[in-house]
mmCIF file of C-alpha atoms in Angstrom:
data_model
loop_
_atom_site.group_PDB
_atom_site.id
_atom_site.type_symbol
_atom_site.label_atom_id
_atom_site.label_comp_id
_atom_site.label_asym_id
_atom_site.label_seq_id
_atom_site.Cartn_x
_atom_site.Cartn_y
_atom_site.Cartn_z
ATOM 1 C CA MET A 40 -37.110 1.342 -4.839
ATOM 2 C CA LYS A 41 -33.981 0.722 -2.775
ATOM 3 C CA LYS A 42 -31.839 3.776 -2.114
ATOM 4 C CA ALA A 43 -28.451 3.705 -3.816
ATOM 5 C CA HIS A 44 -25.350 3.251 -1.686
ATOM 6 C CA LEU A 45 -23.783 6.708 -1.445
ATOM 7 C CA VAL A 46 -20.035 6.835 -2.156
ATOM 8 C CA ALA A 47 -18.406 10.153 -1.279
ATOM 9 C CA VAL A 48 -14.973 10.769 -2.818
ATOM 10 C CA LEU A 49 -13.037 13.482 -0.992
ATOM 11 C CA ALA A 50 -10.865 15.842 -3.051
ATOM 12 C CA LEU A 51 -8.260 17.800 -1.094
ATOM 13 C CA ASP A 52 -5.764 20.283 -2.523
ATOM 14 C CA GLY A 53 -2.960 18.364 -4.186
ATOM 15 C CA VAL A 54 -5.201 15.375 -4.883
ATOM 16 C CA ILE A 55 -3.660 12.815 -7.235
ATOM 17 C CA PRO A 56 -5.968 12.697 -10.287
ATOM 18 C CA PHE A 57 -5.561 8.950 -10.814
ATOM 19 C CA ASP A 58 -6.519 8.202 -7.226
ATOM 20 C CA LEU A 59 -9.516 10.513 -7.517
ATOM 21 C CA SER A 60 -10.805 9.168 -10.814
ATOM 22 C CA THR A 61 -10.439 5.460 -10.042
ATOM 23 C CA PRO A 62 -13.284 5.129 -7.501
ATOM 24 C CA ILE A 63 -15.450 7.545 -9.496
ATOM 25 C CA GLU A 64 -15.170 5.419 -12.621
ATOM 26 C CA VAL A 65 -15.364 2.014 -10.959
ATOM 27 C CA PHE A 66 -18.365 2.642 -8.690
ATOM 28 C CA SER A 67 -20.263 4.729 -11.261
ATOM 29 C CA ARG A 68 -20.185 1.900 -13.806
ATOM 30 C CA VAL A 69 -21.337 -0.946 -11.556
ATOM 31 C CA ARG A 70 -24.534 -2.618 -12.721
ATOM 32 C CA LEU A 71 -26.624 -5.284 -11.014
ATOM 33 C CA GLY A 72 -28.159 -8.252 -12.759
ATOM 34 C CA ASP A 73 -31.428 -6.366 -13.302
ATOM 35 C CA GLY A 74 -29.580 -3.366 -14.741
ATOM 36 C CA GLY A 75 -29.865 -1.325 -11.573
ATOM 37 C CA THR A 76 -27.183 1.102 -10.417
ATOM 38 C CA PRO A 77 -26.311 0.280 -6.794
ATOM 39 C CA TYR A 78 -23.975 3.217 -6.181
ATOM 40 C CA GLU A 79 -24.340 6.975 -6.280
ATOM 41 C CA VAL A 80 -20.967 8.750 -6.400
ATOM 42 C CA ARG A 81 -20.473 12.321 -5.158
ATOM 43 C CA VAL A 82 -17.189 14.234 -5.228
ATOM 44 C CA CYS A 83 -16.852 16.581 -2.277
ATOM 45 C CA ALA A 84 -14.293 19.086 -1.021
ATOM 46 C CA ALA A 85 -13.647 21.595 1.731
ATOM 47 C CA ALA A 86 -13.578 24.488 -0.762
ATOM 48 C CA PRO A 87 -15.350 25.192 -4.063
ATOM 49 C CA GLU A 88 -12.126 24.773 -6.053
ATOM 50 C CA VAL A 89 -9.428 22.130 -5.610
ATOM 51 C CA ASP A 90 -5.878 22.283 -6.921
ATOM 52 C CA ALA A 91 -5.220 18.947 -8.641
ATOM 53 C CA GLY A 92 -1.793 19.866 -9.962
ATOM 54 C CA ALA A 93 -2.229 19.858 -13.736
ATOM 55 C CA PHE A 94 -5.716 21.334 -13.435
ATOM 56 C CA THR A 95 -8.215 22.874 -11.028
ATOM 57 C CA LEU A 96 -11.496 21.114 -10.353
ATOM 58 C CA ARG A 97 -14.803 22.239 -8.939
ATOM 59 C CA ALA A 98 -16.379 19.813 -6.486
ATOM 60 C CA PRO A 99 -20.191 19.923 -6.580
ATOM 61 C CA TRP A 100 -20.542 18.880 -2.941
ATOM 62 C CA GLY A 101 -19.218 20.177 0.383
ATOM 63 C CA LEU A 102 -17.988 18.236 3.394
ATOM 64 C CA ASP A 103 -21.499 17.707 4.748
ATOM 65 C CA VAL A 104 -22.014 14.960 2.168
ATOM 66 C CA LEU A 105 -19.527 12.890 4.184
ATOM 67 C CA LEU A 106 -22.089 12.684 6.981
ATOM 68 C CA ASP A 107 -24.641 11.148 4.615
ATOM 69 C CA ALA A 108 -22.250 8.751 2.898
ATOM 70 C CA ASP A 109 -22.308 4.978 3.256
ATOM 71 C CA THR A 110 -18.744 4.748 1.956
ATOM 72 C CA ILE A 111 -16.066 7.453 1.910
ATOM 73 C CA ILE A 112 -13.038 7.186 -0.376
ATOM 74 C CA LEU A 113 -9.890 9.172 0.467
ATOM 75 C CA PRO A 114 -7.613 9.581 -2.576
ATOM 76 C CA GLY A 115 -3.942 10.336 -2.037
ATOM 77 C CA CYS A 116 -2.407 13.801 -2.180
ATOM 78 C CA ALA A 117 0.903 14.624 -3.824
ATOM 79 C CA ASP A 118 2.488 16.094 -0.688
ATOM 80 C CA VAL A 119 1.806 14.010 2.417
ATOM 81 C CA ARG A 120 3.531 16.638 4.576
ATOM 82 C CA VAL A 121 0.609 19.046 4.184
ATOM 83 C CA ALA A 122 -1.582 18.972 7.282
ATOM 84 C CA VAL A 123 -5.111 17.680 6.871
ATOM 85 C CA PRO A 124 -7.577 20.521 7.586
ATOM 86 C CA GLN A 125 -9.186 20.162 10.995
ATOM 87 C CA GLU A 126 -12.678 20.467 9.559
ATOM 88 C CA VAL A 127 -11.942 17.478 7.326
ATOM 89 C CA VAL A 128 -10.692 15.470 10.316
ATOM 90 C CA ASP A 129 -13.800 16.405 12.303
ATOM 91 C CA HIS A 130 -16.177 15.425 9.498
ATOM 92 C CA LEU A 131 -14.440 12.083 8.952
ATOM 93 C CA ARG A 132 -14.546 11.243 12.642
ATOM 94 C CA LYS A 133 -18.217 12.145 12.834
ATOM 95 C CA ALA A 134 -18.970 10.099 9.709
ATOM 96 C CA ALA A 135 -17.134 7.110 11.194
ATOM 97 C CA ALA A 136 -19.079 7.436 14.432
ATOM 98 C CA GLY A 137 -22.227 7.291 12.323
ATOM 99 C CA GLY A 138 -21.110 4.008 10.761
ATOM 100 C CA ALA A 139 -19.654 5.152 7.450
ATOM 101 C CA ARG A 140 -17.130 2.837 5.819
ATOM 102 C CA ILE A 141 -13.917 4.732 5.020
ATOM 103 C CA ALA A 142 -11.276 3.560 2.543
ATOM 104 C CA SER A 143 -8.065 5.213 1.419
ATOM 105 C CA VAL A 144 -6.235 4.956 -1.902
ATOM 106 C CA CYS A 145 -2.431 5.143 -1.933
ATOM 107 C CA ALA A 146 -1.227 8.141 0.121
ATOM 108 C CA GLY A 147 -4.812 8.737 1.217
ATOM 109 C CA ALA A 148 -3.792 6.578 4.174
ATOM 110 C CA PHE A 149 -2.079 9.677 5.587
ATOM 111 C CA VAL A 150 -5.432 11.495 5.582
ATOM 112 C CA LEU A 151 -7.158 8.598 7.308
ATOM 113 C CA ALA A 152 -4.291 8.228 9.795
ATOM 114 C CA ALA A 153 -4.600 11.905 10.741
ATOM 115 C CA THR A 154 -8.071 11.193 12.136
ATOM 116 C CA GLY A 155 -6.776 8.599 14.594
ATOM 117 C CA LEU A 156 -9.228 6.055 13.199
ATOM 118 C CA LEU A 157 -6.415 3.699 12.175
ATOM 119 C CA ASP A 158 -4.789 3.633 15.619
ATOM 120 C CA GLY A 159 -4.188 0.062 16.725
ATOM 121 C CA LEU A 160 -5.021 -1.300 13.274
ATOM 122 C CA ARG A 161 -3.042 -2.747 10.391
ATOM 123 C CA ALA A 162 -2.829 -0.524 7.313
ATOM 124 C CA THR A 163 -0.944 -0.052 4.067
ATOM 125 C CA THR A 164 -0.015 2.682 1.619
ATOM 126 C CA HIS A 165 2.274 3.028 -1.382
ATOM 127 C CA TRP A 166 5.553 1.336 -0.471
ATOM 128 C CA LEU A 167 7.428 4.629 -1.015
ATOM 129 C CA GLY A 168 5.483 6.204 1.845
ATOM 130 C CA ALA A 169 5.283 3.217 4.184
ATOM 131 C CA ALA A 170 8.262 4.147 6.339
ATOM 132 C CA GLU A 171 7.047 7.744 6.653
ATOM 133 C CA LEU A 172 3.561 6.598 7.656
ATOM 134 C CA ALA A 173 5.010 4.210 10.247
ATOM 135 C CA ALA A 174 7.343 6.867 11.657
ATOM 136 C CA ARG A 175 4.628 9.502 11.853
ATOM 137 C CA HIS A 176 1.997 7.129 13.285
ATOM 138 C CA PRO A 177 3.758 4.414 15.338
ATOM 139 C CA GLU A 178 0.416 3.320 16.741
ATOM 140 C CA ILE A 179 -0.495 1.960 13.269
ATOM 141 C CA ASP A 180 0.808 -1.433 12.132
ATOM 142 C CA VAL A 181 2.011 -0.450 8.639
ATOM 143 C CA ASP A 182 2.371 -3.342 6.190
ATOM 144 C CA PRO A 183 4.104 -2.169 2.978
ATOM 145 C CA ASP A 184 3.784 -5.529 1.196
ATOM 146 C CA VAL A 185 0.060 -5.842 0.505
ATOM 147 C CA LEU A 186 -2.347 -4.456 -2.057
ATOM 148 C CA TYR A 187 -4.958 -3.564 0.535
ATOM 149 C CA VAL A 188 -5.953 -4.135 4.150
ATOM 150 C CA ASP A 189 -9.581 -4.653 5.159
ATOM 151 C CA ASN A 190 -10.317 -3.912 8.823
ATOM 152 C CA GLY A 191 -14.055 -3.958 8.291
ATOM 153 C CA GLN A 192 -15.048 -0.310 8.661
ATOM 154 C CA PHE A 193 -11.650 1.082 7.698
ATOM 155 C CA LEU A 194 -9.683 -0.020 4.657
ATOM 156 C CA THR A 195 -6.413 1.105 3.087
ATOM 157 C CA SER A 196 -4.789 0.337 -0.248
ATOM 158 C CA ALA A 197 -1.358 0.640 -1.792
ATOM 159 C CA GLY A 198 -0.240 2.626 -4.843
ATOM 160 C CA ALA A 199 -1.987 3.300 -8.126
ATOM 161 C CA ALA A 200 -3.546 0.081 -9.463
ATOM 162 C CA ALA A 201 -4.098 -1.234 -5.943
ATOM 163 C CA GLY A 202 -6.886 1.331 -5.670
ATOM 164 C CA LEU A 203 -8.703 -0.643 -8.349
ATOM 165 C CA ASP A 204 -8.210 -3.840 -6.373
ATOM 166 C CA LEU A 205 -9.688 -2.160 -3.307
ATOM 167 C CA CYS A 206 -12.739 -0.847 -5.178
ATOM 168 C CA LEU A 207 -13.407 -4.289 -6.654
ATOM 169 C CA HIS A 208 -13.033 -5.814 -3.197
ATOM 170 C CA LEU A 209 -15.637 -3.398 -1.800
ATOM 171 C CA ILE A 210 -18.034 -4.197 -4.634
ATOM 172 C CA ARG A 211 -17.598 -7.900 -3.984
ATOM 173 C CA ARG A 212 -18.290 -7.334 -0.281
ATOM 174 C CA ASP A 213 -21.458 -5.441 -1.123
ATOM 175 C CA HIS A 214 -22.866 -7.434 -4.052
ATOM 176 C CA GLY A 215 -20.927 -10.647 -4.509
ATOM 177 C CA SER A 216 -18.351 -11.978 -6.927
ATOM 178 C CA ALA A 217 -20.532 -11.950 -10.059
ATOM 179 C CA VAL A 218 -21.184 -8.201 -9.883
ATOM 180 C CA ALA A 219 -17.557 -7.549 -8.952
ATOM 181 C CA ALA A 220 -16.357 -9.682 -11.877
ATOM 182 C CA ASP A 221 -18.458 -7.602 -14.276
ATOM 183 C CA ALA A 222 -16.971 -4.427 -12.801
ATOM 184 C CA ALA A 223 -13.483 -5.914 -13.208
ATOM 185 C CA ARG A 224 -14.124 -6.649 -16.883
ATOM 186 C CA LEU A 225 -15.261 -3.066 -17.458
ATOM 187 C CA SER A 226 -11.994 -1.895 -15.872
ATOM 188 C CA VAL A 227 -10.007 -4.468 -17.887
ATOM 189 C CA MET A 228 -8.728 -5.810 -14.573
ATOM 190 C CA PRO A 229 -8.654 -9.334 -13.151
ATOM 191 C CA LEU A 230 -10.881 -9.682 -10.117
ATOM 192 C CA GLU A 231 -7.982 -11.376 -8.349
ATOM 193 C CA ARG A 232 -4.516 -10.419 -9.586
ATOM 194 C CA GLU A 233 -1.877 -13.125 -9.542
ATOM 195 C CA GLY A 234 0.142 -12.537 -6.431
ATOM 196 C CA GLY A 235 -2.914 -12.006 -4.253
ATOM 197 C CA GLN A 236 -2.208 -9.276 -1.766
ATOM 198 C CA ALA A 237 1.439 -8.461 -2.447
ATOM 199 C CA GLN A 238 2.778 -5.299 -4.050
ATOM 200 C CA PHE A 239 5.455 -5.559 -6.695
ATOM 201 C CA ILE A 240 8.316 -3.509 -5.256
ATOM 202 C CA ILE A 241 11.131 -2.120 -7.372
ATOM 203 C CA PRO A 242 14.547 -3.559 -6.554
ATOM 204 C CA SER A 243 15.955 -0.717 -4.532
ATOM 205 C CA ALA A 244 16.900 -0.637 -0.891
ATOM 206 C CA PRO A 245 14.090 -0.916 1.662
ATOM 207 C CA PRO A 246 12.846 2.485 2.869
ATOM 208 C CA THR A 247 15.559 4.027 5.047
ATOM 209 C CA PRO A 248 15.192 7.485 6.602
ATOM 210 C CA ARG A 249 18.277 9.462 5.588
ATOM 211 C CA GLY A 250 20.236 10.605 8.604
ATOM 212 C CA ALA A 251 18.533 8.065 10.859
ATOM 213 C CA GLY A 252 20.657 6.554 13.590
ATOM 214 C CA LEU A 253 20.290 3.079 12.076
ATOM 215 C CA GLU A 254 21.487 4.071 8.616
ATOM 216 C CA PRO A 255 25.044 2.605 8.973
ATOM 217 C CA LEU A 256 23.620 -0.686 10.248
ATOM 218 C CA LEU A 257 21.021 -0.816 7.486
ATOM 219 C CA GLN A 258 23.680 -0.236 4.850
ATOM 220 C CA TRP A 259 25.820 -3.003 6.380
ATOM 221 C CA MET A 260 22.835 -5.376 6.386
ATOM 222 C CA GLN A 261 22.119 -4.555 2.767
ATOM 223 C CA ASP A 262 25.751 -5.259 1.856
ATOM 224 C CA ASN A 263 25.677 -8.598 3.701
ATOM 225 C CA THR A 264 22.409 -10.147 2.549
ATOM 226 C CA SER A 265 24.265 -13.360 1.675
ATOM 227 C CA VAL A 266 25.410 -13.845 5.282
ATOM 228 C CA ASP A 267 23.388 -15.882 7.763
ATOM 229 C CA LEU A 268 22.778 -13.035 10.221
ATOM 230 C CA THR A 269 20.975 -13.509 13.528
ATOM 231 C CA LEU A 270 19.347 -10.963 15.794
ATOM 232 C CA ASN A 271 22.329 -11.359 18.137
ATOM 233 C CA ASP A 272 24.686 -10.528 15.240
ATOM 234 C CA LEU A 273 22.727 -7.375 14.430
ATOM 235 C CA ALA A 274 22.593 -6.260 18.053
ATOM 236 C CA ALA A 275 26.344 -6.780 18.416
ATOM 237 C CA ARG A 276 27.039 -4.856 15.214
ATOM 238 C CA SER A 277 24.858 -1.947 16.364
ATOM 239 C CA GLY A 278 26.206 -1.900 19.920
ATOM 240 C CA MET A 279 22.676 -2.127 21.317
ATOM 241 C CA SER A 280 20.723 -4.658 23.261
ATOM 242 C CA ILE A 281 18.239 -6.729 21.278
ATOM 243 C CA ARG A 282 15.352 -4.941 22.991
ATOM 244 C CA THR A 283 16.728 -1.485 22.120
ATOM 245 C CA LEU A 284 17.508 -2.571 18.567
ATOM 246 C CA ASN A 285 13.947 -3.828 18.034
ATOM 247 C CA ARG A 286 12.522 -0.587 19.394
ATOM 248 C CA ARG A 287 14.774 1.615 17.256
ATOM 249 C CA PHE A 288 13.950 -0.432 14.162
ATOM 250 C CA ARG A 289 10.234 -0.071 14.736
ATOM 251 C CA GLU A 290 10.598 3.667 15.259
ATOM 252 C CA GLN A 291 12.796 4.322 12.213
ATOM 253 C CA THR A 292 11.705 1.723 9.652
ATOM 254 C CA GLY A 293 8.276 0.556 10.763
ATOM 255 C CA THR A 294 9.330 -3.093 10.909
ATOM 256 C CA THR A 295 11.634 -5.544 12.748
ATOM 257 C CA PRO A 296 15.339 -6.142 12.004
ATOM 258 C CA LEU A 297 14.820 -9.629 10.609
ATOM 259 C CA GLN A 298 11.834 -8.600 8.497
ATOM 260 C CA TRP A 299 13.870 -5.704 7.101
ATOM 261 C CA LEU A 300 16.698 -8.120 6.284
ATOM 262 C CA LEU A 301 14.320 -10.543 4.574
ATOM 263 C CA ARG A 302 12.951 -7.752 2.403
ATOM 264 C CA ALA A 303 16.470 -6.578 1.563
ATOM 265 C CA ARG A 304 17.319 -10.122 0.462
ATOM 266 C CA VAL A 305 14.206 -10.331 -1.666
ATOM 267 C CA ARG A 306 14.943 -6.953 -3.275
ATOM 268 C CA ARG A 307 18.432 -8.174 -4.134
ATOM 269 C CA ALA A 308 16.868 -11.294 -5.631
ATOM 270 C CA GLN A 309 14.486 -9.167 -7.693
ATOM 271 C CA HIS A 310 17.438 -7.322 -9.185
ATOM 272 C CA LEU A 311 19.227 -10.564 -10.033
ATOM 273 C CA LEU A 312 16.098 -12.062 -11.579
ATOM 274 C CA GLU A 313 15.664 -9.003 -13.777
ATOM 275 C CA ALA A 314 19.281 -8.400 -14.725
ATOM 276 C CA THR A 315 20.847 -11.876 -15.003
ATOM 277 C CA ASP A 316 20.203 -15.367 -16.376
ATOM 278 C CA GLN A 317 21.367 -17.049 -13.184
ATOM 279 C CA PRO A 318 19.304 -20.046 -12.056
ATOM 280 C CA VAL A 319 16.935 -19.523 -9.175
ATOM 281 C CA GLU A 320 18.982 -21.934 -7.053
ATOM 282 C CA SER A 321 22.104 -19.790 -7.513
ATOM 283 C CA ILE A 322 20.216 -16.589 -6.677
ATOM 284 C CA ALA A 323 18.796 -18.207 -3.545
ATOM 285 C CA ARG A 324 22.316 -18.885 -2.266
ATOM 286 C CA GLN A 325 23.559 -15.383 -3.156
ATOM 287 C CA VAL A 326 20.832 -13.676 -1.155
ATOM 288 C CA GLY A 327 21.267 -15.767 1.973
ATOM 289 C CA PHE A 328 18.560 -18.428 1.804
ATOM 290 C CA GLY A 329 19.472 -21.901 2.989
ATOM 291 C CA SER A 330 17.501 -23.700 0.307
ATOM 292 C CA PRO A 331 15.791 -22.900 -3.009
ATOM 293 C CA THR A 332 12.483 -24.064 -1.550
ATOM 294 C CA ALA A 333 12.720 -21.644 1.374
ATOM 295 C CA PHE A 334 13.672 -18.882 -1.051
ATOM 296 C CA ARG A 335 10.731 -19.575 -3.376
ATOM 297 C CA ASP A 336 8.283 -19.659 -0.463
ATOM 298 C CA ARG A 337 9.570 -16.424 1.081
ATOM 299 C CA PHE A 338 9.829 -14.645 -2.276
ATOM 300 C CA LYS A 339 6.249 -15.486 -3.190
ATOM 301 C CA ARG A 340 5.005 -14.480 0.256
ATOM 302 C CA ILE A 341 6.651 -11.056 0.049
ATOM 303 C CA VAL A 342 6.390 -10.241 -3.667
ATOM 304 C CA GLY A 343 3.212 -12.125 -4.434
ATOM 305 C CA ALA A 344 4.535 -14.179 -7.357
ATOM 306 C CA SER A 345 7.057 -16.959 -7.792
ATOM 307 C CA PRO A 346 10.632 -16.073 -8.835
ATOM 308 C CA HIS A 347 9.943 -17.587 -12.262
ATOM 309 C CA THR A 348 6.764 -15.529 -12.744
ATOM 310 C CA TYR A 349 8.468 -12.378 -11.531
ATOM 311 C CA ARG A 350 11.360 -12.871 -13.970
ATOM 312 C CA ALA A 351 8.962 -13.482 -16.859
ATOM 313 C CA THR A 352 6.993 -10.351 -15.974
ATOM 314 C CA PHE A 353 9.771 -7.865 -15.272
ATOM 315 C CA ARG A 354 12.850 -9.081 -17.161
ATOM 316 C CA GLY A 355 14.273 -6.161 -19.125
ATOM 317 C CA ARG A 356 11.957 -3.535 -17.613
ATOM 318 C CA THR A 357 13.191 -0.460 -15.831
ATOM 319 C CA PRO A 358 12.408 0.008 -12.113
ATOM 320 C CA ARG A 359 9.938 2.780 -12.947
ATOM 321 C CA GLN A 360 8.067 0.490 -15.374
ATOM 322 C CA ALA A 361 7.906 -2.164 -12.715
ATOM 323 C CA MET A 362 6.063 0.070 -10.258
ATOM 324 C CA LEU A 363 2.352 -0.287 -9.662
#
């Protein structure tokens, strides 16, 4: 009889219960065509008891189970400022060296980043924490606009429901689309959500570190999304060279000036789609796109759905309801 694929789910103090329970439920319920159970799930921790906010949990396994795991899932923790214990970092590095596949859910990307295993790779996390992750780990290419990133051995996912997408993706990698589709039905989730990889982002300003040197420029860019701004315009406004401006942007926002501007324009468009009846063509002009076609293409690329679909989905909903 083939040995089950061991999935170790790590619970640290401050673990987010939703992030913790998602992989437990999804992997535990997977069934093969012959009725077999391909995964064995073990919850492990560095201490016998874990503070999960609203409750305290007892993990039946210690960190050594990480060294036996085929897949390790790192749920997010409520406070990403808390340092990851060194013994956890050491165990994760050793597990990775042994070939374990490691995936993070939401803010769990901060735990994985602390190991150095994401250095030089593309990664994602909840959009609220993307700028912080990029600022703290500039060696990681942080993409705040996707549901998950698969680097092969190391994977990261965005907020809340994106953890489900990641788990289903792993199941499909391991056992094919038919098994993954069955798991998706059990979770009442589509195997492929409309919008593919993109997160739905609430229509607020792009992440901006308060007190950062670029804050006045970012505010000016946000107030002038309708203007056809070039990199030369932004450099002149900031009083920096283009090279210095690009470097400062990467350090403080995790992206480039023009990408930040594009996302600001799209966020403004999201607000107009939700709050007004204006035609898409009118909104495209207001947010600085030269043509409705270019606007539709860029909007779908960033948000993951067409302007029409986004309006139908989120019209009349509050920003909090629109979050993943």
